[in-house]
PDB file of C-alpha atoms in Angstrom:
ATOM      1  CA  UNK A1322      24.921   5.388  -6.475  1.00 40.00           C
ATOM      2  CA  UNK A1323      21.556   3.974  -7.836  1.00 40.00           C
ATOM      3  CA  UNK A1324      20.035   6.565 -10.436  1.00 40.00           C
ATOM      4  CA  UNK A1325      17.525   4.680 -12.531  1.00 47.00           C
ATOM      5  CA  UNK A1326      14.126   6.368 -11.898  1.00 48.00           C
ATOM      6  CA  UNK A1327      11.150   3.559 -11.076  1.00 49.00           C
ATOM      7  CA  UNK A1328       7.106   4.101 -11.104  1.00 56.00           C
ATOM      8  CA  UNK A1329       6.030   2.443  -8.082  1.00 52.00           C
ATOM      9  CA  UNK A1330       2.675   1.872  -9.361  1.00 54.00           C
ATOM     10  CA  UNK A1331       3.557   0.427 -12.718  1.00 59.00           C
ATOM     11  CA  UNK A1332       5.407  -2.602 -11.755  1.00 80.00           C
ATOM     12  CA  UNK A1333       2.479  -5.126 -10.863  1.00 86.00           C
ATOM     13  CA  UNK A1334       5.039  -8.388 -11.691  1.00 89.00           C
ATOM     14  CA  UNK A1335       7.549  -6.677  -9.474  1.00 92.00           C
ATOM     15  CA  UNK A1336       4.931  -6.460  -6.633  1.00 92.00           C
ATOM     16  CA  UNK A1337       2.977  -9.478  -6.877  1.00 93.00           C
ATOM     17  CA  UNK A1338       7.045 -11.610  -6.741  1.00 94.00           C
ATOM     18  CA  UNK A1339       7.654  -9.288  -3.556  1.00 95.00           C
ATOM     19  CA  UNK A1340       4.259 -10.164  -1.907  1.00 96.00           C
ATOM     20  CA  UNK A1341       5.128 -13.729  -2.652  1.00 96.00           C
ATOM     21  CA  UNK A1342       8.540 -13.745  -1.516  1.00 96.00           C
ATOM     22  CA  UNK A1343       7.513 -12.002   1.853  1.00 97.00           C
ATOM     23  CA  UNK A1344       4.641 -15.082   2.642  1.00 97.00           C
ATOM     24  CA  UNK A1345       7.513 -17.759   1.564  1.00 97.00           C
ATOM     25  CA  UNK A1346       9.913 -16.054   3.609  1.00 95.00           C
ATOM     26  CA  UNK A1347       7.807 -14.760   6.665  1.00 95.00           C
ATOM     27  CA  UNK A1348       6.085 -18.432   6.915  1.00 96.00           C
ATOM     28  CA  UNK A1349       9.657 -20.127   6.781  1.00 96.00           C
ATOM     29  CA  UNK A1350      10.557 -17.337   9.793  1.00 94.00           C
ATOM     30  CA  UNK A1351       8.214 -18.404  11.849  1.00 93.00           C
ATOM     31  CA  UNK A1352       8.399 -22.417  11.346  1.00 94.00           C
ATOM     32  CA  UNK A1353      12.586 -22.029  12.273  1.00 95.00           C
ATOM     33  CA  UNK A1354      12.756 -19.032  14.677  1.00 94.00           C
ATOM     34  CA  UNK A1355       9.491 -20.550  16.839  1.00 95.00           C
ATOM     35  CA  UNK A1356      11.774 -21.486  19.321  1.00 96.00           C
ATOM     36  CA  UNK A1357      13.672 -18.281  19.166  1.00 95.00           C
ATOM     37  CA  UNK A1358      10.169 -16.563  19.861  1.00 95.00           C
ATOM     38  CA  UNK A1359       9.273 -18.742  23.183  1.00 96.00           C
ATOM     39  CA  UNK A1360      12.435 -18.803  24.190  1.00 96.00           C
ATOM     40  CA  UNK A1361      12.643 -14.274  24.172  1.00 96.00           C
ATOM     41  CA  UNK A1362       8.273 -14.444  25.419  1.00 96.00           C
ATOM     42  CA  UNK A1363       9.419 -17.026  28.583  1.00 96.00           C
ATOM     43  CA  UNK A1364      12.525 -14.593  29.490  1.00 96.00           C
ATOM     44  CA  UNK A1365      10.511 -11.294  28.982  1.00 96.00           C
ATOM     45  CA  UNK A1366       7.591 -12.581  30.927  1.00 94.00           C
ATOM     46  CA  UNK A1367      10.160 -13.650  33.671  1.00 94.00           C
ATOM     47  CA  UNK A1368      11.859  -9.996  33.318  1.00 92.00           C
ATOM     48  CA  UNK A1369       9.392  -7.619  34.484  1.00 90.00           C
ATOM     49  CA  UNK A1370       5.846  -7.611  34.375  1.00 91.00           C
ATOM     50  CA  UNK A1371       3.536  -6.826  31.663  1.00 92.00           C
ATOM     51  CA  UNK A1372       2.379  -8.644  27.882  1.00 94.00           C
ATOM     52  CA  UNK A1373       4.753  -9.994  26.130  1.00 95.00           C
ATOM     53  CA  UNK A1374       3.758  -8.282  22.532  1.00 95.00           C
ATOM     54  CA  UNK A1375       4.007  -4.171  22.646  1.00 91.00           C
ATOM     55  CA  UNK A1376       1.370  -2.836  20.282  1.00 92.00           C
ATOM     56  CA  UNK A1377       2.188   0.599  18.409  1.00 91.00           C
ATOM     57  CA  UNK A1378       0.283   2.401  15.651  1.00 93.00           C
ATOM     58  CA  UNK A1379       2.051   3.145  13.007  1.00 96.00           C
ATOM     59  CA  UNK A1380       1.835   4.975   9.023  1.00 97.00           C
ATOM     60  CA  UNK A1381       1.282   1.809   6.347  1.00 97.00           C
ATOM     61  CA  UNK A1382       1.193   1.909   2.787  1.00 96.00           C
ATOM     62  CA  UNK A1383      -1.020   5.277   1.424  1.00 95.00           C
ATOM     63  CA  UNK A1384      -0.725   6.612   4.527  1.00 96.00           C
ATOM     64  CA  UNK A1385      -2.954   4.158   6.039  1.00 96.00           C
ATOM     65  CA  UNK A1386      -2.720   3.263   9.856  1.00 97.00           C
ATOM     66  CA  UNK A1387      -1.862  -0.101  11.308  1.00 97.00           C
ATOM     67  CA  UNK A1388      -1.089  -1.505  14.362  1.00 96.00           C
ATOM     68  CA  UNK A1389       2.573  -2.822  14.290  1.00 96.00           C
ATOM     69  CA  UNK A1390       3.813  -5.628  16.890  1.00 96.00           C
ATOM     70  CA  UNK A1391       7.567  -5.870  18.623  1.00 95.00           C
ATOM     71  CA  UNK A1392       8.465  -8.132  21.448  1.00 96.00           C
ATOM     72  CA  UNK A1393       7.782  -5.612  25.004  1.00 94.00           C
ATOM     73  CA  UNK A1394      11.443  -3.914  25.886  1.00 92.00           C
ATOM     74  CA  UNK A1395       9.613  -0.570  27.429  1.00 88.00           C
ATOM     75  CA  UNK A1396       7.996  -0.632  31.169  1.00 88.00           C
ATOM     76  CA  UNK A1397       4.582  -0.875  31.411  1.00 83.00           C
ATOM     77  CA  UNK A1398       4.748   3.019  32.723  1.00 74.00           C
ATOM     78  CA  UNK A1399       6.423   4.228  29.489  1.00 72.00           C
ATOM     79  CA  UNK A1400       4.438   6.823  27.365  1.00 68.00           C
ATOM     80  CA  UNK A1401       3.003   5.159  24.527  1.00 65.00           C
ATOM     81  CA  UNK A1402       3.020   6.770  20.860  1.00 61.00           C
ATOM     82  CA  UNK A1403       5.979   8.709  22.043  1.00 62.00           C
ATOM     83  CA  UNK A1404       9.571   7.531  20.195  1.00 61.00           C
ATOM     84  CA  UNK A1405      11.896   6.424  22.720  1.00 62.00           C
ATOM     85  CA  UNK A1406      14.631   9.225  21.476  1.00 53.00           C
ATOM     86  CA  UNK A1407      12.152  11.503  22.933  1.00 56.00           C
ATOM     87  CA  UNK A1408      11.487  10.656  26.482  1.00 59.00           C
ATOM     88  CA  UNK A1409      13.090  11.932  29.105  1.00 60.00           C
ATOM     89  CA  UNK A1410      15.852   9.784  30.174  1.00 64.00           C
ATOM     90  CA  UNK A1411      14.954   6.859  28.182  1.00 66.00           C
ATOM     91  CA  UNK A1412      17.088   4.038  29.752  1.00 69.00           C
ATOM     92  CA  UNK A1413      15.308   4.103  32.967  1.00 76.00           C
ATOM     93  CA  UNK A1414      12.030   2.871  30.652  1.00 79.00           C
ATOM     94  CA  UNK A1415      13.714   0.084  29.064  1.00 88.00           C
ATOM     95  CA  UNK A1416      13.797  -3.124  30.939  1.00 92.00           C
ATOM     96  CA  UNK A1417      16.832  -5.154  31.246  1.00 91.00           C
ATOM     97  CA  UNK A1418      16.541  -7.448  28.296  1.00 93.00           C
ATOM     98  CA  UNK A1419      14.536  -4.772  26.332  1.00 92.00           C
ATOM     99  CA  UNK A1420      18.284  -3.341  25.908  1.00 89.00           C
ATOM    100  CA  UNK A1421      19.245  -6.363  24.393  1.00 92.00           C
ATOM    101  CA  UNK A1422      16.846  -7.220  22.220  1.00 93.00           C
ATOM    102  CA  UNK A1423      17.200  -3.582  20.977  1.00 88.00           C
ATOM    103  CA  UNK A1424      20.257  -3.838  20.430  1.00 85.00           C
ATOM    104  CA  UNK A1425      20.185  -7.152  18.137  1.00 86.00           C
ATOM    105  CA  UNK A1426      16.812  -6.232  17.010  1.00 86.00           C
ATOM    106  CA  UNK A1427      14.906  -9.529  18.507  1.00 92.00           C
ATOM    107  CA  UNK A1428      12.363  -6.873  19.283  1.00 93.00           C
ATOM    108  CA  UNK A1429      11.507  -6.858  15.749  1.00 92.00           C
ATOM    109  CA  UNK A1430      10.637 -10.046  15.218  1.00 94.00           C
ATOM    110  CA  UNK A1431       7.155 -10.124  15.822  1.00 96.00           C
ATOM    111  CA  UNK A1432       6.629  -7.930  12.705  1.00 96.00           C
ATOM    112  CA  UNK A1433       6.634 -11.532  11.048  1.00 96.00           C
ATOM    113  CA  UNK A1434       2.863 -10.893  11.956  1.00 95.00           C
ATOM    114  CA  UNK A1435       2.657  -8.212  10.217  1.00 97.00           C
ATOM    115  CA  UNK A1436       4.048  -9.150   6.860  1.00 97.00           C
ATOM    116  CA  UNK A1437       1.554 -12.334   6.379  1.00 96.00           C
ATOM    117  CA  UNK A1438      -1.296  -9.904   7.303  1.00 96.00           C
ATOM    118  CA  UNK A1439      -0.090  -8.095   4.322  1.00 96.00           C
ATOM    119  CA  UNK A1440       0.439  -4.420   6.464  1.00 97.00           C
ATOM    120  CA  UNK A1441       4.568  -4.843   5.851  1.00 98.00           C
ATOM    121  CA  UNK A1442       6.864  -5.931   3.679  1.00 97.00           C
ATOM    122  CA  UNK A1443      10.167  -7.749   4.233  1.00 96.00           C
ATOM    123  CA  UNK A1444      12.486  -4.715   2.604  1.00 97.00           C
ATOM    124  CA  UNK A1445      10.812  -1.063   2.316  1.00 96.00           C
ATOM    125  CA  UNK A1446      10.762   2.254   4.584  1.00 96.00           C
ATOM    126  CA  UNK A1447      10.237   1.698   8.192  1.00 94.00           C
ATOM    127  CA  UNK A1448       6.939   2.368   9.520  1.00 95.00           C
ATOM    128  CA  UNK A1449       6.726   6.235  11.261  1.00 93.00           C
ATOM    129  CA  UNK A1450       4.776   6.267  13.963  1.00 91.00           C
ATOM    130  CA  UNK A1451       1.240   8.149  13.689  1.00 91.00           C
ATOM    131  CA  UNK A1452       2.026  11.202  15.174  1.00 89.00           C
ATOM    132  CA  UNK A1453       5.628  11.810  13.449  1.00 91.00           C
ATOM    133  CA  UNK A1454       4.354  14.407  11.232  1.00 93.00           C
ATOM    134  CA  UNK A1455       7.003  15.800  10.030  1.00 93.00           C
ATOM    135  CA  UNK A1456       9.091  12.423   8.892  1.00 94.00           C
ATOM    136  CA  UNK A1457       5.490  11.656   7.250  1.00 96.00           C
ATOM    137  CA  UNK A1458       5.402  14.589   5.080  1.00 96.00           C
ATOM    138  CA  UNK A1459       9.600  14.360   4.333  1.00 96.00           C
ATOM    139  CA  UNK A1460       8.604  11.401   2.771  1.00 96.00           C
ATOM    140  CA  UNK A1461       5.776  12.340   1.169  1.00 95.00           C
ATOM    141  CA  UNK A1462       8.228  14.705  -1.126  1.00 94.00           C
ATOM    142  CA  UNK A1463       9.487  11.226  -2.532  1.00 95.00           C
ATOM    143  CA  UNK A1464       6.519   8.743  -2.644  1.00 94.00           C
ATOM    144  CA  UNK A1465       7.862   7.037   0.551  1.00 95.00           C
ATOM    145  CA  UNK A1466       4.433   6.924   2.075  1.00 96.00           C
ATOM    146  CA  UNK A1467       3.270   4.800  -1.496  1.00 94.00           C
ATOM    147  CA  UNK A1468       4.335   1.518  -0.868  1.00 95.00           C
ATOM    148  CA  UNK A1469       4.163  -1.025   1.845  1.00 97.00           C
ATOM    149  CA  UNK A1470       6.530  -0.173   4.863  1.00 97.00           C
ATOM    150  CA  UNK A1471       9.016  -2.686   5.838  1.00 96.00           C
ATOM    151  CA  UNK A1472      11.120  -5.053   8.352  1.00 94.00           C
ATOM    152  CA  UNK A1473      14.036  -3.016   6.583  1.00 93.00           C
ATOM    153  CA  UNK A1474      14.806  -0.494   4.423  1.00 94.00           C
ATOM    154  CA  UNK A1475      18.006   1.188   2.491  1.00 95.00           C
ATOM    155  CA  UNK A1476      17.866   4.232   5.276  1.00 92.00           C
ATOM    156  CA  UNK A1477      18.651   1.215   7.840  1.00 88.00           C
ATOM    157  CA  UNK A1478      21.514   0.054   6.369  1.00 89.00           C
ATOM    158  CA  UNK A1479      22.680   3.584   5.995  1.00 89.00           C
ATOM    159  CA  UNK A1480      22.529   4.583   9.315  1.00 79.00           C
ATOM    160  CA  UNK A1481      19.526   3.756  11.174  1.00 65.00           C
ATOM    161  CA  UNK A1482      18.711   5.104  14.320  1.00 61.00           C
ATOM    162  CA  UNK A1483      21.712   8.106  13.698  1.00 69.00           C
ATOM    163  CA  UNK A1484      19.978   9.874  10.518  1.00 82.00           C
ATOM    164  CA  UNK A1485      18.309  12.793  10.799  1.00 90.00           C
ATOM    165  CA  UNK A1486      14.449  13.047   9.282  1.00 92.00           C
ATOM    166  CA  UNK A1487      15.699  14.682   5.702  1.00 94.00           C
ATOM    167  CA  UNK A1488      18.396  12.519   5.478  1.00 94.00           C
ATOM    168  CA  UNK A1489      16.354   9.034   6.127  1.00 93.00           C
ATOM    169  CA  UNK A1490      13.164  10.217   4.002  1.00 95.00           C
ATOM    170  CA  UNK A1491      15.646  11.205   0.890  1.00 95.00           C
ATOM    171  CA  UNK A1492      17.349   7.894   1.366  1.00 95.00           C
ATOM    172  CA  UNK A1493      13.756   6.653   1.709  1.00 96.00           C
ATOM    173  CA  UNK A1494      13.272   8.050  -1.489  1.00 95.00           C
ATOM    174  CA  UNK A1495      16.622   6.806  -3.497  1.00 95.00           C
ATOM    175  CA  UNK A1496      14.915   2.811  -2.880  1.00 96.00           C
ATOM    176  CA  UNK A1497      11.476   3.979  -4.253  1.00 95.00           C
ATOM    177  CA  UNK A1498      13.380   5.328  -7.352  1.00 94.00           C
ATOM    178  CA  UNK A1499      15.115   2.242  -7.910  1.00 93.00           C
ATOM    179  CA  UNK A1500      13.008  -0.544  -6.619  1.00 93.00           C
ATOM    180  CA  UNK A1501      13.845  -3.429  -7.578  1.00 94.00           C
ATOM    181  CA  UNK A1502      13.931  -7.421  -6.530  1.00 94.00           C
ATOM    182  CA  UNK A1503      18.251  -7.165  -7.003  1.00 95.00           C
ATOM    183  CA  UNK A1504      17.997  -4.086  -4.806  1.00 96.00           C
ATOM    184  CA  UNK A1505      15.425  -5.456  -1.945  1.00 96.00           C
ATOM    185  CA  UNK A1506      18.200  -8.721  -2.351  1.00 95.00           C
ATOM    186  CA  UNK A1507      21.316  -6.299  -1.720  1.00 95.00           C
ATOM    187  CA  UNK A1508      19.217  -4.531   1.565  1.00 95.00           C
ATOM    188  CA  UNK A1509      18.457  -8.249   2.966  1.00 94.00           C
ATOM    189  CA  UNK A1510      21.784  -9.234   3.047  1.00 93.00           C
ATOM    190  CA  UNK A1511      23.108  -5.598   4.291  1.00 92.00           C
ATOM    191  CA  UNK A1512      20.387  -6.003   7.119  1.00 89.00           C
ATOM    192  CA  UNK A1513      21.781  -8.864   8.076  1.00 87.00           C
ATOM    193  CA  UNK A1514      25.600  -7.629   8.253  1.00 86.00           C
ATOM    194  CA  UNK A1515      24.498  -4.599  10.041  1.00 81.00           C
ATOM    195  CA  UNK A1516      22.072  -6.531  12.599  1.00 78.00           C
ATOM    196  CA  UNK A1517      25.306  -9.003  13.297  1.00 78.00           C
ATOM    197  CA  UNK A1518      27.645  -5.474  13.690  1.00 75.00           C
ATOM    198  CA  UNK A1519      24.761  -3.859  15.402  1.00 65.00           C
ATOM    199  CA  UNK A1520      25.599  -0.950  13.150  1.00 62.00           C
ATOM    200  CA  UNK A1521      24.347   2.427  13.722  1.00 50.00           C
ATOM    201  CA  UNK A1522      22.229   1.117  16.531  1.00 46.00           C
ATOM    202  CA  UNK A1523      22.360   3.208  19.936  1.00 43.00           C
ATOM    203  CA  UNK A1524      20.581   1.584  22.637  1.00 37.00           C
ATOM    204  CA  UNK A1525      17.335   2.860  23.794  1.00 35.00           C
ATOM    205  CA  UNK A1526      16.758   4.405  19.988  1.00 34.00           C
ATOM    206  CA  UNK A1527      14.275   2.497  18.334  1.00 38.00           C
ATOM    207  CA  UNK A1528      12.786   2.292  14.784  1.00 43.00           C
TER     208      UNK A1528
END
């Protein structure tokens, strides 16, 4: 277990590497996975009708809002701001790719966007949505809510979608204590064993 203790706000080399890693990175993403992205915006568009993009706001870095942008898996008649865990009967919302690109987290692509806007990071605490007071303040009691939000995060990897709030914002708090560009390396690669697993995923859960 990871015990050094880190001041987020002290590190400006640290920072300024990860801010140049995510453009290299996100810009690369986009250039190779551009067919990937017409290829999911053709078969959504043929799926059910609606945009393509879903649009969500969501808790950035200071507690600032942003909008943050996933490929559409919801109906058009889904409740927006509301977290798919609590809807009533939340499968009959979800279209029928939106399960799969859930499930293998396609949905999340689009997020690219948000990284080269600068509202995201690659690797950090996932973005709560606006009205999900209570995670907002849990993380508050560890400096969660201090740096950028991100694609991924060490609560992910650790269970994802099956944590509960304390769990996930202390977790949360364990990668803002150790920061790190060898520790945002060791999440990446976790993501991408847990994406290929789909572990700790449950359909119609999102993040």
């Amino acid at each position: 277990m990871y015990s050094k203790k880190y001041d987020c706000n002290k590190n400006k080399a640290y920072f300024f590497a990860k801010r140049l890693i995510d453009i290299i990175l996100s810009l690369t993403a986009v250039i190779i996975l551009s067919p990937v992205f017409l290829a999911v915006a053709l078969i959504i568009k043929l799926d059910s009708k609606g945009p393509v993009f879903f649009m969500q706001r969501r808790v950035g870095k200071n507690k600032e809002l942003f909008r943050i942008f996933k490929f559409r898996t919801m109906k058009t008649d889904t409740p927006n701001d509301i977290p798919t865990h609590l809807l009533q009967s939340p499968d009959l919302f979800i279209t029928r790719i939106g399960g799969f690109l859930r499930k293998t987290s396609l949905d999340e692509l689009p997020q690219i966007i948000n990284i080269l806007k600068g509202e995201m990071s690659i690797i950090g605490p996932r973005p709560a949505l606006w009205n999900q007071i209570d995670l907002i303040l849990e993380r508050e009691k560890y400096r969660a809510n201090s740096v950028l939000p991100g694609l991924t995060g060490w609560a992910q990897i650790n269970g994802r979608d099956e944590l509960p709030i304390e769990v996930k914002a202390k977790l949360d708090g364990e990668y803002i204590d150790n920061i790190s560009l060898a520790f945002d390396i060791k999440i990446f690669f976790k993501t991408i064993i847990s994406v290929l697993t789909s572990e700790g995923v449950k359909e119609g859960l999102g993040g």
